[in-house]
PDB file of C-alpha atoms in Angstrom:
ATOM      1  CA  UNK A 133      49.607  -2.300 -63.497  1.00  0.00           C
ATOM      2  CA  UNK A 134      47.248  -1.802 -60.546  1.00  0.00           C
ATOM      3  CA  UNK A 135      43.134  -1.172 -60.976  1.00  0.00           C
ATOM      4  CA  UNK A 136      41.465   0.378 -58.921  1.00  0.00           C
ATOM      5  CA  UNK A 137      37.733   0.034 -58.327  1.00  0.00           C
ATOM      6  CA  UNK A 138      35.896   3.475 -58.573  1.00  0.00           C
ATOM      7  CA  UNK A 139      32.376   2.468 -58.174  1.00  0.00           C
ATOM      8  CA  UNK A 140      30.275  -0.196 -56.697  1.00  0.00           C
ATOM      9  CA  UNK A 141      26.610  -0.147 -56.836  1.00  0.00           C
ATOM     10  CA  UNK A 142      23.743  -2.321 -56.231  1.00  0.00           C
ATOM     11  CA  UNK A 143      20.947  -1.900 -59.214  1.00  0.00           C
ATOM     12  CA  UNK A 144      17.864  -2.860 -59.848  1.00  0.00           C
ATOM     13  CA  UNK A 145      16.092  -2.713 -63.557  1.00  0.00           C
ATOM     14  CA  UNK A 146      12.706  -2.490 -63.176  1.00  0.00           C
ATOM     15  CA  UNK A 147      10.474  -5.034 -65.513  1.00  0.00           C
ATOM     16  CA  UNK A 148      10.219  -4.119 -69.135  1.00  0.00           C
ATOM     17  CA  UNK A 149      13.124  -1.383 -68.533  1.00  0.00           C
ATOM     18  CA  UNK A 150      16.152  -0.605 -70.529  1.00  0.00           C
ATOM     19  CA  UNK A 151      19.624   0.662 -68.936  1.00  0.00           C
ATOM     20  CA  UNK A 152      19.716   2.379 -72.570  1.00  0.00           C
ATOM     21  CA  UNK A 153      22.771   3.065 -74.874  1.00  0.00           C
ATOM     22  CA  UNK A 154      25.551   3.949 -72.518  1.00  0.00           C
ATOM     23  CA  UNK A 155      29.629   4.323 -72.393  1.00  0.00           C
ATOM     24  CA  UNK A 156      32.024   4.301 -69.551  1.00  0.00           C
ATOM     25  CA  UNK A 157      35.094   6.567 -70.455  1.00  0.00           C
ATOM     26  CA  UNK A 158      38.867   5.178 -69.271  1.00  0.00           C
ATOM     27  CA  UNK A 159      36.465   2.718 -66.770  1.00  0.00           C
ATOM     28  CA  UNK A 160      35.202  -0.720 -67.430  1.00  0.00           C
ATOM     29  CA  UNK A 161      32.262  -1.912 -65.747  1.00  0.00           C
ATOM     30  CA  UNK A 162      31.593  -5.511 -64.966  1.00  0.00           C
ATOM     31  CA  UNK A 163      28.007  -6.528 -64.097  1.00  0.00           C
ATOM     32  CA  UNK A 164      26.958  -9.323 -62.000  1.00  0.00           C
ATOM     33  CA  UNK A 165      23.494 -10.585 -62.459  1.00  0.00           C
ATOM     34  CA  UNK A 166      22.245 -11.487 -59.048  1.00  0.00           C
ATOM     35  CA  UNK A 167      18.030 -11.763 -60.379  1.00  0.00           C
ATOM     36  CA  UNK A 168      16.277 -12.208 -63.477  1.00  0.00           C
ATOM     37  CA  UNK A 169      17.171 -12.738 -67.181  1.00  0.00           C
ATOM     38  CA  UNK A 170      17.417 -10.314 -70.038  1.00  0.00           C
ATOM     39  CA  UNK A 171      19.504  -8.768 -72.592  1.00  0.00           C
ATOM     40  CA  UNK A 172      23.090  -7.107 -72.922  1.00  0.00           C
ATOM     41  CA  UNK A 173      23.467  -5.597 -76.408  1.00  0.00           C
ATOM     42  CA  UNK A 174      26.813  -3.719 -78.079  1.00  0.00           C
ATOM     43  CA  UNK A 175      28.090  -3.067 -81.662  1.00  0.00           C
ATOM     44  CA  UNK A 176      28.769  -6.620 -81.549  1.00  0.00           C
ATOM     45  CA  UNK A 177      25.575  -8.163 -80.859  1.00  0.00           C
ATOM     46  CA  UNK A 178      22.605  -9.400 -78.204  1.00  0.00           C
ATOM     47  CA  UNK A 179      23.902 -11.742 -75.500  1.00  0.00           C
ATOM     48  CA  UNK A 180      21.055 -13.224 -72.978  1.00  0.00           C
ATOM     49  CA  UNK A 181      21.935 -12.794 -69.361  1.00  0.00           C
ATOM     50  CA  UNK A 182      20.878 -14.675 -66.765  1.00  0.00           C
ATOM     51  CA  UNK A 183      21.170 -15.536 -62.946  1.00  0.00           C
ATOM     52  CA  UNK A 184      24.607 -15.311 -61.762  1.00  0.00           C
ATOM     53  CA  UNK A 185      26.344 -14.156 -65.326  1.00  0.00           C
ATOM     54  CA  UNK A 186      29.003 -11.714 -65.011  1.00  0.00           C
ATOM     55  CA  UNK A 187      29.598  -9.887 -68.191  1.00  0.00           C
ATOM     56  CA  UNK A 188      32.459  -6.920 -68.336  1.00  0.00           C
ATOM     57  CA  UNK A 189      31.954  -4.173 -70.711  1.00  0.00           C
ATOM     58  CA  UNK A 190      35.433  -2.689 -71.817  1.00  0.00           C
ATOM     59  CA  UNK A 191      36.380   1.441 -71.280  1.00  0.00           C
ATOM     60  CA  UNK A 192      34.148   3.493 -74.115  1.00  0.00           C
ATOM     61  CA  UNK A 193      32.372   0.837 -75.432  1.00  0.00           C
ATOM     62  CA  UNK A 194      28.348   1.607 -76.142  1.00  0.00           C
ATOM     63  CA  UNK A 195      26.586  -1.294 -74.703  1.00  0.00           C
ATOM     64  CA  UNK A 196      22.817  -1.768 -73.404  1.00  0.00           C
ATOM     65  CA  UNK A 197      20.937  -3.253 -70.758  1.00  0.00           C
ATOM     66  CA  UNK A 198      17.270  -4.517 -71.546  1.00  0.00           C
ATOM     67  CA  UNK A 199      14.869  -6.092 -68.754  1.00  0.00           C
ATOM     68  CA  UNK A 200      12.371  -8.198 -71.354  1.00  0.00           C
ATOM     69  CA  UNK A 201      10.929 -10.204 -68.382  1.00  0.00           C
ATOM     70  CA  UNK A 202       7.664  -8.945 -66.072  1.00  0.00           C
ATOM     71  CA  UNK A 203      10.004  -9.630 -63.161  1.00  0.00           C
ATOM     72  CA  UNK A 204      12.551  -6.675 -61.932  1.00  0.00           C
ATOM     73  CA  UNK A 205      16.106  -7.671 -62.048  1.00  0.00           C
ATOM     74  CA  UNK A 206      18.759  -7.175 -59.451  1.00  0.00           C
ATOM     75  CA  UNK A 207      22.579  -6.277 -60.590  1.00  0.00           C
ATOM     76  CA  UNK A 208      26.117  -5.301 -59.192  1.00  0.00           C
ATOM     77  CA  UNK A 209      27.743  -3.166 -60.701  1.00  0.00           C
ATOM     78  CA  UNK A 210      31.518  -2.459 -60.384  1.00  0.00           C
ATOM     79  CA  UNK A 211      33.732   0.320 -62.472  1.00  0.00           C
ATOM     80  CA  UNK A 212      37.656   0.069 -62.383  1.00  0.00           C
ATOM     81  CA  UNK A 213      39.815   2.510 -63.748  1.00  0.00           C
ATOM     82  CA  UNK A 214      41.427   1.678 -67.047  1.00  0.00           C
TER      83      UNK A 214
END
């Protein structure tokens, strides 16, 4: 089956900041943590994050993003079609 990537972005989460509760439909998202530590949170539970982590969120699942340092944090973000 062939993926293709729909969206590529380069974010930053600003210290103290929250990407807040969020879905991707039919896309998953996979995150690459470039700067800074934190907090990825979905039905299942909190997961620290740190540099160079990659975490992938599947298609429609609610999941979070929490900045709990003073530093801003610096992400890429990818979405491929499910």
């Amino acid at each position: 089956e062939f993926r293709r990537v729909l969206f590529r972005s380069h974010g930053y989460l600003p210290a103290g900041n929250v990407f807040d509760w969020h879905d991707h439909p039919d896309t998953e998202e996979i995150m690459i943590v470039l700067k800074g530590q934190g907090t990825v949170s979905d039905a299942d539970g909190d997961y620290n994050y740190n540099e160079s982590d990659v975490f992938v969120f599947p298609a429609n699942v609610q999941h979070k993003i929490a900045n709990t340092s003073k530093h801003e944090h610096e992400m890429i973000f990818m979405r491929v079609k499910v």
